Backbone as a chain_set.jsonl record, in Angstrom:
{"seq": "XXXXXXXXXXXXXXXXXXXXXXXXXXXXXXXXXXXXXXXXXXXXXXXXXXXXXXXXXXXXXXXXXXXXXXXXXXXXXXXXXXXXXXXXXXXXXXXXXXXXXXXXXXXXXXXXXXXXXXXXXXXXXXXXXXXXXXXXXXXXXXXXXXXXXXXXXXXXXXXXXXXXXXXXXXXXXXXXX", "coords": {"N": [[0.823, -1.193, 0.0], [1.853, 1.311, 0.908], [3.959, 1.527, -0.883], [2.523, 1.744, -3.276], [1.261, 4.219, -2.893], [3.515, 5.9, -2.776], [4.516, 5.526, -5.363], [2.401, 6.581, -6.861], [2.472, 9.243, -5.995], [4.981, 9.98, -6.981], [4.534, 9.784, -9.742], [2.577, 11.799, -10.082], [4.107, 14.037, -9.342], [6.112, 14.057, -11.32], [4.517, 14.268, -13.591], [3.533, 16.803, -13.339], [5.53, 18.36, -14.278], [7.264, 19.375, -12.539], [10.242, 20.409, -10.942], [12.227, 20.086, -8.259], [14.901, 20.289, -6.271], [17.835, 19.296, -4.403], [20.528, 20.366, -5.799], [23.286, 20.273, -5.54], [25.573, 19.342, -2.929], [27.744, 19.8, -0.245], [30.056, 19.513, 2.483], [30.277, 22.139, 3.276], [28.272, 23.666, 2.05], [25.483, 24.136, -0.263], [23.306, 23.783, -3.124], [20.156, 24.679, -4.211], [17.408, 24.039, -6.381], [14.466, 25.127, -7.933], [11.939, 24.618, -10.202], [9.262, 24.975, -12.38], [7.186, 24.488, -15.113], [4.93, 26.969, -16.207], [1.873, 28.758, -16.787], [2.202, 31.901, -17.192], [2.502, 35.481, -17.048], [5.442, 36.9, -17.707], [5.983, 39.52, -17.076], [4.618, 39.948, -14.743], [6.11, 38.965, -12.677], [8.005, 40.555, -11.038], [6.138, 42.168, -9.548], [4.67, 40.166, -8.258], [6.641, 39.125, -6.603], [7.156, 41.339, -5.023], [4.814, 41.393, -3.589], [5.223, 39.894, -1.337], [4.242, 39.631, 1.45], [1.751, 38.492, 0.983], [2.058, 35.913, 0.028], [4.171, 34.52, 1.279], [4.72, 32.072, 3.79], [3.337, 32.475, 6.97], [4.219, 30.923, 9.054], [6.902, 30.735, 8.647], [8.219, 32.991, 9.564], [9.676, 35.349, 11.876], [7.9, 36.713, 13.475], [5.553, 35.36, 13.189], [3.678, 36.24, 11.439], [3.093, 36.947, 8.224], [2.353, 39.393, 7.224], [4.008, 41.244, 8.287], [6.206, 41.342, 6.723], [8.269, 42.854, 4.195], [9.367, 43.924, 0.961], [11.753, 45.514, -0.831], [12.309, 46.207, -4.06], [14.558, 47.476, -5.218], [17.978, 47.839, -6.117], [19.954, 47.04, -3.345], [17.816, 47.234, -1.695], [15.714, 46.236, 1.066], [14.75, 42.983, 2.217], [12.704, 42.598, 4.485], [11.508, 42.244, 7.912], [9.173, 43.486, 10.067], [9.548, 43.838, 13.472], [8.039, 43.319, 16.77], [8.985, 45.35, 18.545], [9.478, 47.46, 16.903], [11.945, 47.61, 15.328], [13.402, 46.606, 12.199], [13.959, 43.387, 10.971], [16.53, 42.326, 9.005], [16.3, 40.245, 6.506], [17.388, 39.836, 4.009], [18.876, 41.214, 0.986], [18.14, 43.048, -1.967], [19.885, 42.52, -4.898], [20.087, 42.537, -7.731], [17.929, 43.738, -10.235], [16.581, 42.889, -13.108], [15.576, 42.635, -16.575], [15.174, 39.942, -17.034], [15.674, 38.586, -14.66], [15.869, 38.337, -11.055], [17.945, 39.002, -8.311], [18.927, 38.116, -5.083], [20.698, 38.728, -2.077], [20.493, 36.604, 0.426], [20.569, 35.536, 3.36], [18.652, 33.834, 4.999], [16.898, 33.397, 8.137], [18.25, 30.864, 10.115], [20.598, 30.881, 8.668], [21.719, 33.335, 8.787], [24.547, 35.117, 9.698], [26.083, 32.849, 9.565], [26.397, 32.019, 6.968], [28.601, 32.442, 4.271], [27.96, 32.949, 1.784], [24.803, 33.419, 0.367], [22.754, 33.3, -1.928], [19.906, 34.017, -3.76], [18.601, 33.447, -6.838], [16.295, 34.421, -9.183], [14.775, 33.464, -12.087], [13.148, 33.486, -15.312], [13.034, 31.65, -17.658], [11.993, 31.29, -21.046], [10.058, 28.736, -22.525], [9.247, 26.162, -24.91], [6.725, 25.294, -24.245], [5.74, 27.288, -22.702], [6.442, 29.336, -19.9], [9.114, 28.986, -17.479], [9.346, 29.568, -14.421], [12.022, 29.966, -12.224], [13.862, 29.242, -9.302], [17.055, 29.509, -7.925], [19.039, 28.694, -5.289], [21.92, 29.365, -3.706], [24.058, 28.398, -1.228], [26.713, 28.915, 0.98], [29.086, 28.153, 3.501], [30.781, 27.457, 6.6], [30.134, 24.187, 7.549], [27.468, 24.225, 6.653], [26.306, 22.524, 4.794], [24.894, 20.464, 5.979], [22.44, 21.548, 6.469], [20.926, 21.508, 4.209], [18.583, 19.926, 3.513], [16.601, 20.826, 5.317], [16.456, 23.577, 4.69], [15.742, 23.332, 2.031], [13.124, 22.387, 2.325], [11.76, 24.626, 3.441], [12.274, 26.658, 1.522], [11.249, 25.407, -0.741], [8.535, 25.296, -0.124], [8.042, 28.046, -0.062], [8.557, 28.679, -2.757], [6.521, 27.2, -4.108], [4.223, 28.42, -3.045], [4.585, 31.073, -3.915], [4.545, 30.681, -6.701], [1.949, 29.765, -7.086], [0.572, 32.059, -6.268], [1.49, 33.8, -8.23], [0.389, 32.625, -10.531], [-2.412, 32.459, -9.966], [-3.18, 34.578, -8.368], [-3.51, 34.278, -5.677], [-2.358, 32.789, -2.659], [-2.051, 29.42, -1.444], [-3.958, 28.218, 1.412], [-2.433, 28.548, 4.661], [-0.12, 26.01, 5.302], [-0.982, 24.638, 3.159], [-0.394, 23.566, -0.256]], "CA": [[0.0, 0.0, 0.0], [2.736, 2.471, 0.98], [4.692, 1.559, -2.147], [1.578, 2.262, -4.277], [1.102, 5.655, -2.648], [4.75, 6.563, -3.185], [4.578, 5.497, -6.822], [1.409, 7.55, -7.354], [2.997, 10.588, -5.722], [6.079, 10.23, -7.92], [3.943, 10.022, -11.056], [1.97, 13.132, -10.059], [5.175, 15.031, -9.311], [6.742, 14.105, -12.632], [3.533, 14.718, -14.569], [3.333, 18.243, -13.194], [6.66, 19.061, -14.853], [7.948, 20.027, -11.438], [11.596, 20.04, -10.563], [12.66, 20.696, -7.013], [15.944, 19.373, -5.845], [19.128, 19.724, -3.915], [21.364, 20.152, -6.98], [24.601, 19.853, -5.054], [25.729, 19.443, -1.479], [29.047, 19.441, 0.302], [30.081, 19.8, 3.92], [30.215, 23.581, 3.518], [27.335, 24.398, 1.217], [24.523, 23.415, -1.083], [22.567, 24.537, -4.126], [18.787, 24.214, -4.407], [16.777, 24.543, -7.6], [13.029, 24.915, -8.045], [11.517, 25.042, -11.532], [8.029, 24.349, -12.844], [6.568, 25.167, -16.239], [3.697, 27.614, -15.751], [1.22, 29.737, -17.652], [2.34, 33.175, -16.498], [2.997, 36.639, -17.782], [6.694, 37.201, -17.02], [5.947, 40.889, -16.568], [3.999, 39.947, -13.409], [7.008, 38.378, -11.678], [8.447, 41.493, -9.999], [5.036, 42.544, -8.654], [4.348, 39.017, -7.414], [7.664, 39.047, -5.558], [6.933, 42.486, -4.138], [3.654, 41.062, -2.764], [5.744, 38.894, -0.392], [3.375, 39.338, 2.599], [0.554, 37.764, 0.586], [2.31, 34.518, -0.315], [5.129, 33.839, 2.158], [4.036, 31.419, 4.905], [3.528, 33.113, 8.274], [4.959, 30.003, 9.929], [8.334, 30.891, 8.394], [8.615, 34.35, 9.935], [9.977, 35.46, 13.3], [6.737, 37.252, 14.182], [4.391, 34.511, 12.996], [2.703, 36.955, 10.614], [3.753, 37.388, 6.994], [2.021, 40.803, 6.955], [5.115, 42.056, 8.786], [7.286, 41.299, 5.738], [8.273, 43.821, 3.094], [10.458, 43.686, 0.017], [12.08, 46.656, -1.682], [12.957, 45.652, -5.248], [15.593, 48.312, -5.814], [19.269, 47.319, -5.643], [20.228, 47.437, -1.97], [16.554, 47.232, -0.944], [15.62, 45.242, 2.139], [13.749, 41.924, 2.406], [12.673, 42.855, 5.921], [10.367, 41.874, 8.742], [8.996, 44.409, 11.19], [9.42, 43.125, 14.737], [7.128, 44.023, 17.68], [9.55, 46.554, 19.172], [9.632, 48.395, 15.799], [13.052, 47.529, 14.37], [13.173, 45.676, 11.092], [14.973, 42.348, 10.832], [17.002, 42.298, 7.628], [16.464, 38.858, 6.038], [18.19, 39.815, 2.797], [18.953, 42.453, 0.203], [18.029, 42.963, -3.415], [21.16, 42.782, -5.552], [19.871, 42.834, -9.148], [16.592, 43.698, -10.827], [16.808, 42.972, -14.55], [14.437, 42.239, -17.392], [15.008, 38.492, -17.032], [16.06, 37.945, -13.396], [16.006, 39.044, -9.782], [18.965, 38.354, -7.488], [18.896, 38.563, -3.697], [21.614, 38.171, -1.079], [19.413, 36.237, 1.329], [20.902, 34.573, 4.414], [17.45, 33.745, 5.811], [16.802, 32.676, 9.409], [19.443, 30.303, 10.755], [21.791, 31.091, 7.847], [22.245, 34.66, 9.146], [25.758, 35.077, 10.511], [26.831, 31.621, 9.315], [26.639, 31.851, 5.532], [29.498, 33.377, 3.589], [27.211, 33.246, 0.56], [23.412, 32.942, 0.367], [22.21, 34.047, -3.054], [18.713, 33.506, -4.411], [18.437, 33.997, -8.183], [14.991, 34.115, -9.759], [14.757, 33.681, -13.539], [11.937, 32.977, -15.953], [13.345, 31.312, -19.049], [10.891, 30.872, -21.906], [10.137, 27.362, -23.014], [8.294, 25.907, -25.991], [5.406, 25.073, -23.667], [5.402, 28.396, -21.813], [7.533, 29.869, -19.083], [9.542, 28.124, -16.383], [9.908, 30.363, -13.327], [13.046, 29.155, -11.574], [14.657, 29.773, -8.194], [18.283, 28.792, -7.582], [19.513, 29.222, -4.009], [23.275, 28.881, -3.46], [24.451, 28.701, 0.153], [28.046, 28.446, 1.356], [29.533, 28.543, 4.834], [31.277, 26.311, 7.363], [29.183, 23.219, 8.092], [26.078, 24.47, 6.253], [25.768, 21.456, 3.955], [23.963, 19.667, 6.779], [21.143, 22.222, 6.533], [20.322, 21.517, 2.874], [17.23, 19.383, 3.461], [15.689, 21.715, 6.043], [16.29, 24.805, 3.899], [14.995, 22.908, 0.854], [11.714, 22.32, 2.706], [11.223, 25.983, 3.606], [12.326, 27.363, 0.247], [10.319, 24.743, -1.653], [7.198, 25.782, 0.211], [7.975, 29.431, -0.537], [8.471, 28.659, -4.218], [5.198, 26.742, -4.523], [3.231, 29.443, -2.678], [4.809, 32.199, -4.824], [4.091, 30.312, -8.037], [0.469, 29.766, -7.066], [0.163, 33.473, -6.233], [1.802, 34.343, -9.548], [-0.553, 32.098, -11.518], [-3.833, 32.578, -9.626], [-3.46, 35.773, -7.578], [-3.708, 33.942, -4.262], [-1.546, 31.692, -2.161], [-2.891, 28.43, -0.76], [-4.031, 28.445, 2.856], [-1.238, 28.143, 5.414], [-0.017, 24.558, 5.4], [-1.373, 24.076, 1.869], [0.61, 23.626, -1.295]], "C": [[0.868, 1.258, 0.0], [3.493, 2.635, -0.335], [3.798, 2.122, -3.261], [1.391, 3.757, -4.125], [2.339, 6.424, -3.08], [4.867, 6.609, -4.702], [3.604, 6.506, -7.417], [1.891, 8.974, -7.146], [4.112, 10.935, -6.702], [5.543, 10.524, -9.312], [3.321, 11.413, -11.119], [3.037, 14.223, -10.09], [5.807, 15.175, -10.683], [5.778, 14.622, -13.698], [3.317, 16.219, -14.498], [4.456, 19.031, -13.855], [7.517, 19.712, -13.786], [9.36, 19.502, -11.279], [11.91, 20.801, -9.283], [13.715, 19.759, -6.45], [17.106, 20.085, -5.19], [20.085, 19.365, -5.052], [22.754, 19.682, -6.592], [24.664, 20.09, -3.556], [27.143, 19.038, -1.127], [28.985, 19.751, 1.795], [29.811, 21.283, 4.188], [29.292, 24.337, 2.573], [26.399, 23.499, 0.436], [23.906, 24.369, -2.098], [21.211, 23.875, -4.299], [18.261, 24.793, -5.71], [15.31, 24.15, -7.602], [12.607, 25.449, -9.397], [10.274, 24.26, -11.933], [7.531, 25.157, -14.036], [5.224, 25.732, -15.823], [3.167, 28.565, -16.813], [1.22, 31.062, -16.907], [2.644, 34.272, -17.504], [4.281, 37.047, -17.072], [6.758, 38.633, -16.496], [5.342, 40.995, -15.178], [4.962, 39.51, -12.305], [7.497, 39.394, -10.649], [7.327, 41.888, -9.033], [4.636, 41.394, -7.739], [5.387, 38.858, -6.309], [7.465, 40.154, -4.529], [5.763, 42.227, -3.182], [3.987, 39.973, -1.741], [4.812, 38.617, 0.792], [2.149, 38.494, 2.247], [0.808, 36.29, 0.294], [3.299, 33.8, 0.585], [4.379, 33.262, 3.359], [4.368, 32.123, 6.229], [4.34, 32.237, 9.218], [6.464, 30.089, 9.721], [8.752, 32.343, 8.533], [8.938, 34.346, 11.426], [8.754, 35.903, 14.092], [5.506, 36.366, 14.069], [3.323, 35.15, 12.123], [3.396, 37.519, 9.378], [3.41, 38.829, 6.629], [3.098, 41.753, 7.467], [6.303, 42.073, 7.827], [7.133, 42.427, 4.72], [9.479, 43.509, 2.215], [10.592, 44.893, -0.885], [12.89, 46.118, -2.856], [13.837, 46.67, -5.969], [16.923, 47.768, -5.304], [19.624, 47.921, -4.276], [18.994, 47.411, -1.089], [16.45, 46.044, -0.007], [14.469, 44.26, 1.962], [13.642, 41.873, 3.916], [11.413, 42.328, 6.59], [10.314, 42.831, 9.924], [8.735, 43.585, 12.449], [8.561, 43.945, 15.707], [7.695, 45.292, 18.301], [10.006, 47.575, 18.13], [10.902, 48.32, 14.962], [12.664, 46.574, 13.247], [14.308, 44.664, 11.079], [15.283, 42.225, 9.349], [17.26, 40.845, 7.223], [17.372, 38.786, 4.824], [18.136, 41.15, 2.081], [18.798, 42.154, -1.279], [19.379, 43.345, -4.01], [20.931, 43.261, -6.989], [18.393, 42.757, -9.488], [16.806, 43.935, -12.315], [15.563, 42.484, -15.278], [14.137, 40.747, -17.3], [15.398, 37.805, -15.726], [16.017, 38.929, -12.233], [17.071, 38.285, -8.998], [18.912, 38.986, -6.101], [20.071, 37.951, -2.943], [20.7, 37.887, 0.102], [19.811, 35.171, 2.35], [19.758, 34.469, 5.433], [17.675, 33.009, 7.129], [18.114, 32.192, 9.96], [20.717, 30.435, 9.92], [22.479, 32.411, 8.198], [23.459, 34.493, 10.059], [26.606, 33.838, 10.287], [27.217, 31.462, 7.854], [27.628, 32.896, 5.033], [28.909, 33.765, 2.238], [25.813, 32.654, 0.72], [22.684, 33.762, -0.689], [21.03, 33.318, -3.677], [18.572, 34.22, -5.75], [17.119, 33.491, -8.744], [15.069, 34.452, -11.246], [13.454, 33.129, -14.085], [12.21, 32.69, -17.422], [12.092, 30.872, -19.8], [11.12, 29.451, -22.371], [9.099, 27.198, -24.122], [6.871, 25.774, -25.468], [4.977, 26.227, -22.766], [6.644, 28.868, -21.082], [7.865, 28.902, -17.974], [10.175, 28.989, -15.289], [10.821, 29.479, -12.464], [13.693, 29.927, -10.426], [15.888, 28.887, -8.058], [18.84, 29.475, -6.337], [20.856, 28.565, -3.709], [23.701, 29.354, -2.073], [25.817, 28.101, 0.415], [28.371, 28.959, 2.749], [29.918, 27.308, 5.616], [30.155, 25.448, 7.943], [27.754, 23.341, 7.588], [25.489, 23.398, 5.338], [24.747, 20.603, 4.684], [22.569, 20.287, 6.836], [20.373, 22.157, 5.208], [18.872, 21.04, 2.873], [16.221, 20.288, 4.167], [15.419, 22.996, 5.252], [15.504, 24.501, 2.626], [13.493, 22.868, 1.166], [11.075, 23.7, 2.794], [11.185, 26.713, 2.265], [11.386, 26.729, -0.78], [8.889, 25.171, -1.394], [7.023, 27.222, -0.271], [7.809, 29.497, -2.04], [7.06, 28.278, -4.675], [4.115, 27.78, -4.21], [3.356, 30.656, -3.597], [4.267, 31.885, -6.214], [2.564, 30.289, -8.106], [-0.053, 31.197, -7.059], [0.375, 34.101, -7.613], [0.775, 33.898, -10.59], [-2.007, 32.478, -11.241], [-4.182, 33.806, -8.785], [-3.751, 35.501, -6.122], [-2.789, 32.786, -3.896], [-2.486, 30.668, -1.54], [-2.977, 28.771, 0.723], [-2.745, 27.962, 3.527], [-1.253, 26.63, 5.59], [-0.397, 23.88, 4.093], [-0.242, 24.209, 0.869], [0.077, 24.516, -2.386]], "O": [[0.654, 2.165, -0.805], [3.646, 3.748, -0.837], [4.267, 2.894, -4.098], [1.365, 4.487, -5.116], [2.225, 7.489, -3.687], [5.276, 7.626, -5.263], [3.941, 7.209, -8.37], [1.734, 9.82, -8.026], [4.178, 12.06, -7.197], [6.044, 11.419, -9.992], [3.513, 12.132, -12.1], [2.882, 15.223, -10.791], [6.016, 16.291, -11.159], [6.19, 15.34, -14.61], [2.955, 16.841, -15.497], [4.352, 20.251, -13.984], [8.4, 20.512, -14.096], [9.632, 18.315, -11.457], [11.858, 22.031, -9.252], [13.45, 18.586, -6.188], [17.335, 21.28, -5.381], [20.413, 18.194, -5.244], [23.327, 18.803, -7.235], [23.932, 20.905, -2.994], [27.671, 18.055, -1.646], [27.956, 20.204, 2.297], [29.198, 21.64, 5.194], [29.503, 25.522, 2.319], [26.506, 22.273, 0.469], [23.973, 25.59, -1.952], [21.121, 22.665, -4.507], [18.625, 25.903, -6.098], [14.952, 23.008, -7.316], [12.879, 26.605, -9.718], [10.241, 23.033, -11.837], [7.463, 26.384, -13.968], [4.451, 25.049, -15.152], [3.92, 29.102, -17.626], [0.34, 31.318, -16.085], [2.995, 34.011, -18.654], [4.22, 37.502, -15.929], [7.512, 38.919, -15.566], [5.521, 42.006, -14.499], [4.658, 39.668, -11.123], [7.408, 39.108, -9.455], [7.549, 41.937, -7.823], [4.3, 41.614, -6.576], [5.039, 38.491, -5.187], [7.59, 39.933, -3.324], [5.729, 42.784, -2.085], [3.106, 39.216, -1.332], [4.604, 37.448, 1.118], [1.571, 37.85, 3.122], [-0.13, 35.493, 0.31], [3.272, 32.571, 0.652], [3.483, 33.918, 3.889], [5.536, 32.334, 6.556], [5.062, 32.741, 10.078], [7.228, 29.57, 10.534], [9.532, 32.862, 7.734], [8.522, 33.445, 12.153], [8.587, 35.515, 15.248], [4.518, 36.588, 14.77], [2.192, 34.667, 12.066], [4.189, 38.455, 9.475], [4.1, 39.433, 5.807], [3.102, 42.934, 7.12], [7.3, 42.745, 8.09], [6.029, 42.887, 4.428], [10.464, 42.919, 2.657], [9.665, 45.251, -1.611], [14.01, 45.636, -2.682], [13.856, 46.715, -7.199], [16.994, 47.283, -4.175], [19.596, 49.137, -4.084], [19.099, 47.55, 0.129], [17.023, 44.984, -0.257], [13.356, 44.647, 1.604], [14.417, 41.17, 4.565], [10.412, 42.015, 5.945], [11.277, 42.968, 10.678], [7.831, 42.751, 12.489], [8.372, 45.143, 15.494], [6.94, 46.229, 18.56], [10.82, 48.45, 18.427], [10.926, 48.957, 13.908], [11.693, 45.826, 13.364], [15.479, 45.033, 11.166], [14.378, 42.039, 8.535], [18.303, 40.279, 7.551], [18.056, 37.782, 4.624], [17.452, 42.083, 2.503], [19.27, 41.13, -1.773], [19.947, 44.379, -3.659], [21.505, 44.263, -7.414], [17.695, 41.829, -9.081], [17.166, 45.035, -12.735], [14.621, 41.984, -14.663], [12.992, 40.328, -17.465], [15.453, 36.577, -15.672], [16.112, 40.145, -12.395], [17.096, 37.054, -9.021], [18.859, 40.207, -5.955], [20.402, 36.783, -3.148], [20.182, 38.817, 0.72], [19.421, 34.012, 2.207], [19.868, 34.941, 6.564], [18.523, 32.122, 7.227], [19.004, 32.993, 10.247], [21.804, 30.132, 10.411], [23.67, 32.586, 7.941], [23.389, 33.803, 11.076], [27.738, 33.774, 10.768], [28.235, 30.849, 7.534], [27.504, 34.083, 5.336], [29.298, 34.763, 1.632], [25.665, 31.514, 1.161], [22.074, 34.788, -0.384], [21.135, 32.156, -4.07], [18.439, 35.443, -5.799], [16.861, 32.288, -8.774], [15.39, 35.58, -11.62], [12.743, 32.394, -13.4], [11.703, 33.373, -18.312], [11.241, 30.169, -19.254], [12.257, 29.028, -22.583], [8.181, 28.01, -24.248], [5.916, 26.105, -26.171], [3.931, 26.138, -22.123], [7.756, 28.799, -21.604], [7.029, 28.098, -17.563], [11.397, 29.128, -15.236], [10.434, 28.392, -12.037], [14.027, 31.104, -10.559], [15.781, 27.661, -8.074], [19.081, 30.682, -6.334], [20.927, 27.357, -3.485], [23.705, 30.55, -1.783], [26.061, 26.931, 0.118], [27.979, 30.064, 3.125], [29.429, 26.216, 5.326], [29.334, 25.923, 8.727], [26.889, 22.608, 8.066], [24.276, 23.375, 5.131], [23.827, 20.073, 4.061], [21.612, 19.612, 7.215], [19.275, 22.705, 5.109], [18.015, 21.697, 2.283], [15.113, 20.493, 3.671], [14.275, 23.443, 5.161], [14.691, 25.315, 2.19], [12.683, 23.28, 0.337], [9.977, 23.916, 2.281], [10.172, 27.319, 1.916], [10.793, 27.434, -1.598], [8.118, 25.385, -2.329], [5.981, 27.575, -0.822], [7.009, 30.285, -2.545], [6.474, 28.95, -5.524], [3.204, 27.995, -5.009], [2.342, 31.214, -4.018], [3.608, 32.721, -6.833], [1.973, 30.747, -9.083], [-1.011, 31.514, -7.763], [-0.475, 34.848, -8.096], [0.344, 34.692, -11.427], [-2.755, 32.785, -12.17], [-5.358, 34.05, -8.516], [-4.194, 36.394, -5.4], [-2.486, 31.924, -4.721], [-3.602, 31.012, -1.149], [-2.154, 29.532, 1.233], [-2.061, 27.075, 3.016], [-2.265, 26.045, 5.977], [-0.167, 22.682, 3.926], [0.751, 24.89, 1.126], [0.752, 24.731, -3.393]]}, "num_chains": 1, "name": "protein.A"}
């Protein structure tokens, strides 16, 4: 029975055209990649990213409320979270805003202070069947390879929620895909 369920899940995952994986891993780093073919207007991608409070999961914030998040999409702009005592926690910074990509220096959560590199690159290459919005997250730092699976879980959820928001204008309910 379990084997049948796993096989069915694998077929559904592959049929969706989804790719989500730990591309590489070493003792001191890892690279994650998330890519799914989607019916989108690539011109909507920056605005969908800017709408971070509407799609990021509240469970993956320090305050427990994604409405406290903000994202400034100008180079040097902050991916921030307003904390109860009014300071903003700096989760990351916008590095590049281009016609075909967004790049963030983003040492999120437990990576802060440990990562020597934590870069999230968002691209949207065109494909014969449509567009393939892609996130690549490269993390380097002493001992951080052990965190690949946990970070993959959080970033994968973020990717899926963002993509749903991008396609349908709404994120799934918290805990949903």
